[in-house]
CSV table of C-alpha atoms in Angstrom, one decimal:
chain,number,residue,atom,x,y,z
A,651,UNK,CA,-98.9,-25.8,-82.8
A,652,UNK,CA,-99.5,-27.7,-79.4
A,653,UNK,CA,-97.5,-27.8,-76.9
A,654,UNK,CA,-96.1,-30.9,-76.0
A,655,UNK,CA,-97.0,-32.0,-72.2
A,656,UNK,CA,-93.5,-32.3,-70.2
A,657,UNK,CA,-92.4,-35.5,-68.9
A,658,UNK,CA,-93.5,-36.5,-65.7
A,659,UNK,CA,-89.7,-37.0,-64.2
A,660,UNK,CA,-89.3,-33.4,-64.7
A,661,UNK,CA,-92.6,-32.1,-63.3
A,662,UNK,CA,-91.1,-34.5,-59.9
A,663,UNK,CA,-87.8,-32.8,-60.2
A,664,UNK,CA,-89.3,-28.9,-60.2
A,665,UNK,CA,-91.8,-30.1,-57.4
A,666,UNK,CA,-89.0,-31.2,-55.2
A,667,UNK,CA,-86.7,-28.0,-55.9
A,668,UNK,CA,-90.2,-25.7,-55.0
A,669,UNK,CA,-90.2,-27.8,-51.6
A,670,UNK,CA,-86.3,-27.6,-50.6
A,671,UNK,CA,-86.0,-23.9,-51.8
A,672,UNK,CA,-85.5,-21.5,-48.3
A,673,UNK,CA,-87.7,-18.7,-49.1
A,674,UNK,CA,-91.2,-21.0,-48.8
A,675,UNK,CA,-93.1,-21.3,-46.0
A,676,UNK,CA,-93.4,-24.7,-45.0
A,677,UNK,CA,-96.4,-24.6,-42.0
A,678,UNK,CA,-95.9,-28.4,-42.1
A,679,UNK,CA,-93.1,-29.2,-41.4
A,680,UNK,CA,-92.1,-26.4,-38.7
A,681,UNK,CA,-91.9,-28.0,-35.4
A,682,UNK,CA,-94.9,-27.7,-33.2
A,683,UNK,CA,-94.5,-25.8,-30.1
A,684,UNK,CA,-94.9,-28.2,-27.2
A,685,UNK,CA,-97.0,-27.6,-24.1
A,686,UNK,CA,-95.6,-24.8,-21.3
A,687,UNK,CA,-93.0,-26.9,-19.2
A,688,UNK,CA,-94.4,-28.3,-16.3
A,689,UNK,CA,-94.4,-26.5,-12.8
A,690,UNK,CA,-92.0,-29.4,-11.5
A,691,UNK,CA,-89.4,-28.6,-14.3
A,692,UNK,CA,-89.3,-24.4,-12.6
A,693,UNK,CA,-86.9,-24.1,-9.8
A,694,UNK,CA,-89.2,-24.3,-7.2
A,695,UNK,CA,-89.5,-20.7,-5.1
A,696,UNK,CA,-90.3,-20.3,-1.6
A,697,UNK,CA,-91.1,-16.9,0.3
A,698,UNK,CA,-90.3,-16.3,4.2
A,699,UNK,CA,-91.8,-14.3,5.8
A,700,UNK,CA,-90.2,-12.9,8.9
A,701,UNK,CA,-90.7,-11.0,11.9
A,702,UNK,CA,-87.7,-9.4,12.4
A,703,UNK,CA,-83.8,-9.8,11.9
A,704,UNK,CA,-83.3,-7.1,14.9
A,705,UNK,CA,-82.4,-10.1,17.1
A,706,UNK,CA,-78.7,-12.4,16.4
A,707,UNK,CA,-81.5,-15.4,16.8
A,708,UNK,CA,-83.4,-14.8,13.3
A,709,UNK,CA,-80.4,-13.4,11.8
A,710,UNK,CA,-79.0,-17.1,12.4
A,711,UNK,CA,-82.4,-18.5,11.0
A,712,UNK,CA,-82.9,-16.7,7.7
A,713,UNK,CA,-79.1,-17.7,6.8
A,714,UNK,CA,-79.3,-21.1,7.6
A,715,UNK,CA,-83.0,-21.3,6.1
A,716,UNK,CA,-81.9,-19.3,3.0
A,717,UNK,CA,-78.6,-22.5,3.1
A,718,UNK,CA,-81.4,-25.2,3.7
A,719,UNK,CA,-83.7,-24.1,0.8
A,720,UNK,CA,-81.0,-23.6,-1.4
A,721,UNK,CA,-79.2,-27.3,-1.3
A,722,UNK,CA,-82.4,-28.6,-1.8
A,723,UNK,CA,-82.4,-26.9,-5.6
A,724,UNK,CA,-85.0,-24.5,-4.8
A,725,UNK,CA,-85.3,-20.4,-4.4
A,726,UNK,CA,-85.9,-18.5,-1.4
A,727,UNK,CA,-87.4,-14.8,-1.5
A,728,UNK,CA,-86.8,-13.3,2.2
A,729,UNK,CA,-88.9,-10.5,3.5
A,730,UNK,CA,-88.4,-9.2,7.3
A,731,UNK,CA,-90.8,-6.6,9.1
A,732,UNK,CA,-89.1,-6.0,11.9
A,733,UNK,CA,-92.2,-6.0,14.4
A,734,UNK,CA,-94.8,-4.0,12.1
A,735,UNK,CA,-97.7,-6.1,11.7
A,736,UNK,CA,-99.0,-4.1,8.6
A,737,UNK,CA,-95.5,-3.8,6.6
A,738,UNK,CA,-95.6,-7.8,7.1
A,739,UNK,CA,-98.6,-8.7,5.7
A,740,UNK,CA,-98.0,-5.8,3.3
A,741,UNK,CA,-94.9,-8.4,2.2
A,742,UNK,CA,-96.6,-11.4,2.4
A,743,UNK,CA,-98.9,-10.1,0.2
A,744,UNK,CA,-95.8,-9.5,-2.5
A,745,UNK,CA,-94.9,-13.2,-2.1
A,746,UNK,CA,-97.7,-14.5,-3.0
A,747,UNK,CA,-98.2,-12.0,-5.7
A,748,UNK,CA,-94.9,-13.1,-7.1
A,749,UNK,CA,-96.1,-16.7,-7.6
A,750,UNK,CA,-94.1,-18.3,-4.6
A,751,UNK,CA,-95.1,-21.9,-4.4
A,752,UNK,CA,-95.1,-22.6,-0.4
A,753,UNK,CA,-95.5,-19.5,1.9
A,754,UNK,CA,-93.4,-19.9,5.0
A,755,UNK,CA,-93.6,-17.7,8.2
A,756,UNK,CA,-92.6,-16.5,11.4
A,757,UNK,CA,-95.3,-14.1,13.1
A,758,UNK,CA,-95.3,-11.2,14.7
A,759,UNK,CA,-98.9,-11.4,15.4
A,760,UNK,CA,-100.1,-14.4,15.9
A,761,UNK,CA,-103.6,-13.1,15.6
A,762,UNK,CA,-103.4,-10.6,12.9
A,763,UNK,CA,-101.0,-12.5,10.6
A,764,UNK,CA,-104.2,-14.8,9.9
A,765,UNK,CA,-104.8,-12.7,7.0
A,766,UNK,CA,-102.1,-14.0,5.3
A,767,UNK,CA,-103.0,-17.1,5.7
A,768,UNK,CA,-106.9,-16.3,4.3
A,769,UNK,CA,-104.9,-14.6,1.1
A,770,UNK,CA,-102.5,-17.4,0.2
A,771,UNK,CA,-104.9,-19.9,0.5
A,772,UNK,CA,-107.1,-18.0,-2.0
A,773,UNK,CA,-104.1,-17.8,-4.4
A,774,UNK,CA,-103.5,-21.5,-4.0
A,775,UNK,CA,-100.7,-21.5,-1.9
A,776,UNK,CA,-99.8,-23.6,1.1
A,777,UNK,CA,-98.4,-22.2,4.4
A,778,UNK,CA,-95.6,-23.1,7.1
A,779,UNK,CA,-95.9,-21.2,10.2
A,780,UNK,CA,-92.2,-21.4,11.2
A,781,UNK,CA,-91.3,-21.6,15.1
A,782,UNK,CA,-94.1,-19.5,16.1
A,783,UNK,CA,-97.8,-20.4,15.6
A,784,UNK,CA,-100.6,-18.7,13.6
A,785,UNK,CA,-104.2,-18.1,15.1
A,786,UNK,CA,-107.4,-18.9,14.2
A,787,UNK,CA,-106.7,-19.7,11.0
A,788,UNK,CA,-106.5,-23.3,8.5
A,789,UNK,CA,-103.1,-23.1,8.6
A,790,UNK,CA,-101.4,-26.0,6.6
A,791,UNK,CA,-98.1,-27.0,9.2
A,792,UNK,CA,-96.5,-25.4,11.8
A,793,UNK,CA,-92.8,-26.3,12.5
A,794,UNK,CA,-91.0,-25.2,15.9
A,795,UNK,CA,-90.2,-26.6,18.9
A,796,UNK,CA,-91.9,-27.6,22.6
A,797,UNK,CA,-92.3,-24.1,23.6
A,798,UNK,CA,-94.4,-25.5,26.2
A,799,UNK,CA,-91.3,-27.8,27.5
A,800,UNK,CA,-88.8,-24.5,27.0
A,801,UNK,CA,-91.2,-23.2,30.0
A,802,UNK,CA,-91.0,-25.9,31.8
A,803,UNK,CA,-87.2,-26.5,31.7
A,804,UNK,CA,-86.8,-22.7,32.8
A,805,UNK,CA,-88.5,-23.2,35.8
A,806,UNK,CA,-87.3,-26.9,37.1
A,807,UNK,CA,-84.0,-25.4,36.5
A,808,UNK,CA,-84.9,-22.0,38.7
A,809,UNK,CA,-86.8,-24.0,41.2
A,810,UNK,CA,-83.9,-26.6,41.5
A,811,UNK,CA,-81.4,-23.3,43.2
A,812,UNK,CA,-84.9,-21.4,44.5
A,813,UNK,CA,-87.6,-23.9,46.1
A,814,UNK,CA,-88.5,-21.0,47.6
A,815,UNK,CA,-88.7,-16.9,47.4
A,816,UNK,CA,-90.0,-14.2,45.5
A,817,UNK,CA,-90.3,-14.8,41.3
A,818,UNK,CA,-90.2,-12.3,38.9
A,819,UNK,CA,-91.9,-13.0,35.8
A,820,UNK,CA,-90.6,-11.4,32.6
A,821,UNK,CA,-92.8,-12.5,29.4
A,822,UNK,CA,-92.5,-12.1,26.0
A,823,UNK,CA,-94.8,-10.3,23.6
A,824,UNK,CA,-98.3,-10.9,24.4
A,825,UNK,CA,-98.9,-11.1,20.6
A,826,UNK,CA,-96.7,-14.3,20.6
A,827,UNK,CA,-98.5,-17.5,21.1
A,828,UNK,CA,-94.9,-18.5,21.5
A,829,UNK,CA,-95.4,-16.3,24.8
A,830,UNK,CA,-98.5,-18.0,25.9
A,831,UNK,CA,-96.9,-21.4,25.6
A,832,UNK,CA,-93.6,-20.7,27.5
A,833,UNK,CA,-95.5,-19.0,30.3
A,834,UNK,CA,-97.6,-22.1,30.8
A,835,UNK,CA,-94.9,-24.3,30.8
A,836,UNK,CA,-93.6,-22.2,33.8
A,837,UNK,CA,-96.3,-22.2,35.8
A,838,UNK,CA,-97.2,-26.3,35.3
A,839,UNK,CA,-93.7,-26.2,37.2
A,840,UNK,CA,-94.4,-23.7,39.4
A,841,UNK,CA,-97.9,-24.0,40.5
A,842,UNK,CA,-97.0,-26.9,43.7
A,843,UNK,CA,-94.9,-24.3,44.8
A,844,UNK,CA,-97.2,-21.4,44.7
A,845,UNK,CA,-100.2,-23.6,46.1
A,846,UNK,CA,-97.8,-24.9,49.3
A,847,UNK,CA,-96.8,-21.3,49.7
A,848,UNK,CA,-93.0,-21.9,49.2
A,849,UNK,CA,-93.0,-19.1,45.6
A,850,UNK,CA,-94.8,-16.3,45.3
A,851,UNK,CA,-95.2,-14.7,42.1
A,852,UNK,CA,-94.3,-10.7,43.2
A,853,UNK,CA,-94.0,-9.2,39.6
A,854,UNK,CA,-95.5,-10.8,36.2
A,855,UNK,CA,-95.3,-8.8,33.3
A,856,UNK,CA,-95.3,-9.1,29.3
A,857,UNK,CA,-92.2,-7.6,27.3
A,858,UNK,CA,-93.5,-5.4,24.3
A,859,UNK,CA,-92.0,-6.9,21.1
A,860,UNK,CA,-89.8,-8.7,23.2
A,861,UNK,CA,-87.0,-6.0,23.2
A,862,UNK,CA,-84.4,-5.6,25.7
A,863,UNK,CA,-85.0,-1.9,26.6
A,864,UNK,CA,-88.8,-2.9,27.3
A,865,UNK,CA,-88.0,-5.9,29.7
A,866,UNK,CA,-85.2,-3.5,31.2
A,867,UNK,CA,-88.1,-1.2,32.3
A,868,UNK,CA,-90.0,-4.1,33.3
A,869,UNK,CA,-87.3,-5.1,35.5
A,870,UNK,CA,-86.6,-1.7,37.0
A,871,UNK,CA,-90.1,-1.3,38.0
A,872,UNK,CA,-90.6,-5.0,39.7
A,873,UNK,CA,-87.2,-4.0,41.5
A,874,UNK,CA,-88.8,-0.7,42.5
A,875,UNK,CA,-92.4,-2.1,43.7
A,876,UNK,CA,-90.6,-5.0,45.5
A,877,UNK,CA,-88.2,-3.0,47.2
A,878,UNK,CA,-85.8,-5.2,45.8
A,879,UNK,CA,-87.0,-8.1,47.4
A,880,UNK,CA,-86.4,-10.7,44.4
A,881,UNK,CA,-84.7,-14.3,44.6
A,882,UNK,CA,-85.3,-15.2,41.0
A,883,UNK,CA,-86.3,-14.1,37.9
A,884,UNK,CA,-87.7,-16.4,34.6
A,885,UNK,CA,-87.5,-14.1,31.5
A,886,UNK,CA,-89.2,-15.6,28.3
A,887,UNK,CA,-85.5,-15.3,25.9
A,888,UNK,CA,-82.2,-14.2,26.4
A,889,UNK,CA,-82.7,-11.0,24.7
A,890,UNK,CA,-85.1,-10.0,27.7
A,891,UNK,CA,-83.1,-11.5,30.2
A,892,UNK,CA,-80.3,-9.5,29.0
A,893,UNK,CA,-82.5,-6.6,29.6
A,894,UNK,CA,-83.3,-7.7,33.6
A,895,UNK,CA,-79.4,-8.4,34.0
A,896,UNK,CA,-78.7,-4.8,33.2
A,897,UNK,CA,-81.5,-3.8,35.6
A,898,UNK,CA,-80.0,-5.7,38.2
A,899,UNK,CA,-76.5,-4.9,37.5
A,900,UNK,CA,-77.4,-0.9,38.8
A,901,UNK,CA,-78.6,-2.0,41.8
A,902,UNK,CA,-74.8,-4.2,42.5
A,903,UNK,CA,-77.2,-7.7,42.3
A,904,UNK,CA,-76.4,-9.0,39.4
A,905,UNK,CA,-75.0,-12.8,39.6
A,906,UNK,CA,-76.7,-12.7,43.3
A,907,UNK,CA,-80.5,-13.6,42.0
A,908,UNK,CA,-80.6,-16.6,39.3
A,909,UNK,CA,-81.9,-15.6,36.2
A,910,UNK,CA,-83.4,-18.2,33.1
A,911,UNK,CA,-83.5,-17.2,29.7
A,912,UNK,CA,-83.7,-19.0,26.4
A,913,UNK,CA,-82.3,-19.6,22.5
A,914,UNK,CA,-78.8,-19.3,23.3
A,915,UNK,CA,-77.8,-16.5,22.1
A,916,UNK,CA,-74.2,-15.4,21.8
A,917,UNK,CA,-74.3,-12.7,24.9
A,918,UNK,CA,-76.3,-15.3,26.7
A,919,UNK,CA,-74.0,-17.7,27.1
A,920,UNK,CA,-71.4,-15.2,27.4
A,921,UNK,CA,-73.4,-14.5,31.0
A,922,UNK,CA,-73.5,-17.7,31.6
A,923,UNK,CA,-69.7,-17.9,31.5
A,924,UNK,CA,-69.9,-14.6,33.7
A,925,UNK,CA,-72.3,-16.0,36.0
A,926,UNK,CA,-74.8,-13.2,35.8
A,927,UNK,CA,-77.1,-15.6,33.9
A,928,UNK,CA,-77.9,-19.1,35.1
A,929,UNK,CA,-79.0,-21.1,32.2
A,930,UNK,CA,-81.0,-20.6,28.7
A,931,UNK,CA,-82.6,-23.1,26.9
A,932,UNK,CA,-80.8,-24.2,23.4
A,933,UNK,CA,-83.6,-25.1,20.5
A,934,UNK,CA,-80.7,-25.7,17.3
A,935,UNK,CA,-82.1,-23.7,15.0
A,936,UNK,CA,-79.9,-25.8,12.3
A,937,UNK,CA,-82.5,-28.6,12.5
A,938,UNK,CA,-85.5,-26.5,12.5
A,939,UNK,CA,-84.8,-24.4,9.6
A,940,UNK,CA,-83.5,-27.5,7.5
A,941,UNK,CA,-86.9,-29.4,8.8
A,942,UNK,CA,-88.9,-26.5,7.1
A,943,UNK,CA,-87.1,-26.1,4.2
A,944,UNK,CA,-87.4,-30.1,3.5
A,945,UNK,CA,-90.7,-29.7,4.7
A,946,UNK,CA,-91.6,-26.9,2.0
A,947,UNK,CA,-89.7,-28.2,-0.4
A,948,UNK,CA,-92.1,-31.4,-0.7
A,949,UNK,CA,-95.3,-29.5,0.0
A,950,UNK,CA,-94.3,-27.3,-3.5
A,951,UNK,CA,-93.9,-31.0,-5.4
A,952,UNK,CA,-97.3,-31.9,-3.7
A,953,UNK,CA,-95.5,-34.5,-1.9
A,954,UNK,CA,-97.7,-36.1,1.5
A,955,UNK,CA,-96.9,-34.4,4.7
A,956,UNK,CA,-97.1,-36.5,7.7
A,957,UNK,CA,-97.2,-34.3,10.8
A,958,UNK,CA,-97.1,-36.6,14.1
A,959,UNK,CA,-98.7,-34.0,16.2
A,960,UNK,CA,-101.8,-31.8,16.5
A,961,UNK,CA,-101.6,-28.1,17.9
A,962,UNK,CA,-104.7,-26.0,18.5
A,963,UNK,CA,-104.9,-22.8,17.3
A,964,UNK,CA,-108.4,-21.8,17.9
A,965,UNK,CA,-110.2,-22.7,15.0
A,966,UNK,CA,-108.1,-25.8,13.8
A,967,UNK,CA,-105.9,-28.4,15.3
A,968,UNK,CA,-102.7,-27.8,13.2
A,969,UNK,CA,-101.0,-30.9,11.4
A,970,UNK,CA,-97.4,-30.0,13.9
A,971,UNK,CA,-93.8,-30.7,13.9
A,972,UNK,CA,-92.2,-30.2,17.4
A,973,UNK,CA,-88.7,-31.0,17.8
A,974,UNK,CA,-86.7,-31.0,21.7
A,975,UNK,CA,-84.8,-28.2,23.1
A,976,UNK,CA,-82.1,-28.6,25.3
A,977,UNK,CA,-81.5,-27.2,29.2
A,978,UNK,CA,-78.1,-25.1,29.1
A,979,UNK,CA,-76.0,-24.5,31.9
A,980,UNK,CA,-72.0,-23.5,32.4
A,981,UNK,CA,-71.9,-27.7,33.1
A,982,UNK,CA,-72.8,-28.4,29.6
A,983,UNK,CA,-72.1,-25.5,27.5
A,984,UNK,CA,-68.7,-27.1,25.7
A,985,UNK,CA,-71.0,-30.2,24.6
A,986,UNK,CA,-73.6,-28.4,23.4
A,987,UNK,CA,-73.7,-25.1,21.7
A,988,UNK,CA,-69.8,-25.4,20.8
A,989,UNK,CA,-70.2,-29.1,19.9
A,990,UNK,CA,-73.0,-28.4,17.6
A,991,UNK,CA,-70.8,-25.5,16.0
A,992,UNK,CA,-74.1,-22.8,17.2
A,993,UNK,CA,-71.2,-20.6,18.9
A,994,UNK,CA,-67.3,-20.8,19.0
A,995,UNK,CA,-65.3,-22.0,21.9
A,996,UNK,CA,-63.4,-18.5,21.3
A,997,UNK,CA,-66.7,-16.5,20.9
A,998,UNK,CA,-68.3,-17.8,24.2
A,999,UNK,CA,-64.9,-17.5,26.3
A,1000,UNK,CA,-64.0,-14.5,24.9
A,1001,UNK,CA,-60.9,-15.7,24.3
């Protein structure tokens, strides 16, 4: 007998269970998987690079940095090398490895640290040479202040008590450009005086890795080959000129011969207060590490930089950001440093 055809209701019916039922696979009607998320959606990650964090200055500048970075949404990876050039590109390298989207950092050689520069550019990655410049290489910004103008405020304020006398020297590392720049600032102010024959530079020496216990021995032999004949002394930071105050405190002349440091630091102004240092030159670090992290932070969006200032680092002029430090003196101490919150009334009057 045939069999009769079923009724096309119930052919719709069984088609529309098969279709609801669980265990079939449905390829149409999965969702699609989108495209990867754009970069922009990522938090966006920066690396710094640093130096060292053996001086109070860059301990103060990879905490407010890492703050800066931060309130802007975006990740900060921090690396320090604490003055060994290979261990710091050796980080640098791990950075940019780790996918970072703007390389920031602070030199310790300003020559050698061009690698870095070479290797993140390959990966596609922008750098920031923060405070202190990197040589001969296409560097993308550089961020610091006038080190030039930090010079020359050391010395119009030296010059101002001393129009005349002996002048010590005491650089920082020659591997800083930083160095470099401060030094000529000095002697822009100084050379009228050395041509007329009123200063005579007696002692000029540069401060390996800018340590205290280096500029020390620097100071001890300038004291020694001069027969102590010294009526002021320009040392490139405060951490050095801490190191030619303890000099001159063994030989009973500390306080007696004005001495001009620079960034402030806590036991600088604490001499200040003392008397055995005459002045340092304040560069609030609070505006240049929140500059660079703003500064960063628009780079990694591929946001236009506009740099109003060129800086040559011997194979480029470098799209630059200089901001204005500030002469300090026991005069202006209270409305500066401990205005701006950099140290507390208690801390710098010991109180």
């Amino acid at each position: 007998m045939k069999q009769r055809a079923k009724p096309i209701w119930l052919l719709g019916i069984i088609l529309l269970l098969v279709a609801c039922s669980p265990d079939t696979e449905r390829e149409s009607i999965k969702p699609e998987k989108g495209p990867p998320s754009p970069k922009e959606e990522e938090p966006i990650r920066i690396g710094f690079s640093m130096d060292t964090l053996l001086e109070e200055r860059w301990l103060k500048d990879r905490d407010l940095f890492k703050e800066a970075v931060e309130a802007l949404g975006a990740e900060v990876e921090i690396f320090a090398a604490n003055g060994d050039d290979a261990l710091q590109i050796s980080q640098a390298e791990r950075l940019i490895q780790s996918g970072v989207d703007v390389l920031v950092i602070v030199p310790h050689n300003a020559e050698a640290t061009a690698a870095i520069v070479h290797k993140a550019h390959l990966a596609g990655i922008q750098v920031i040479a923060y405070d202190r410049l990197v040589k001969n290489s296409d560097l993308d910004l550089y961020v610091s202040f006038d080190n030039e103008q930090v010079g020359e405020m050391q010395a119009k304020a030296i010059t101002e008590l001393v129009p005349k006398g002996n002048y010590v020297i005491i650089g920082g590392a020659i591997t800083d450009n930083n160095a470099h720049l401060l030094k000529k600032g000095v002697f822009k102010v100084l050379r009228p005086y050395i041509e007329n024959g009123d200063i005579n530079i007696i002692y000029d020496q540069w401060t390996k890795d800018w340590t205290p216990v280096n500029a020390n021995a620097n100071m001890e032999e300038a004291l020694r080959t001069t027969n102590l004949q010294i009526d002021a002394v320009i040392a490139a930071n405060d951490a050095t000129a801490g190191g030619v105050i303890e000099a001159l405190e063994a030989k009973g002349l500390a306080g007696q011969i004005p001495v001009a440091g620079q960034d402030a630091d806590l036991a600088g102004v604490q001499r200040i207060v003392k008397g055995t240092q005459t002045m340092t030159v304040y560069k609030p670090i609070h505006m240049l590490s929140e500059e660079v992290a703003k500064l960063a932070v628009s780079m990694a969006k591929g946001e236009n930089i506009n740099a109003g200032q060129k800086v040559k680092n011997g194979k480029i002029e470098v799209p630059s950001v200089l901001l204005t430090p500030i002469p300090v003196n026991k005069s202006n101490l209270n409305t500066t440093v401990i205005t701006d919150g950099f140290h507390s009334e208690e801390e710098v009057y010991q109180e």
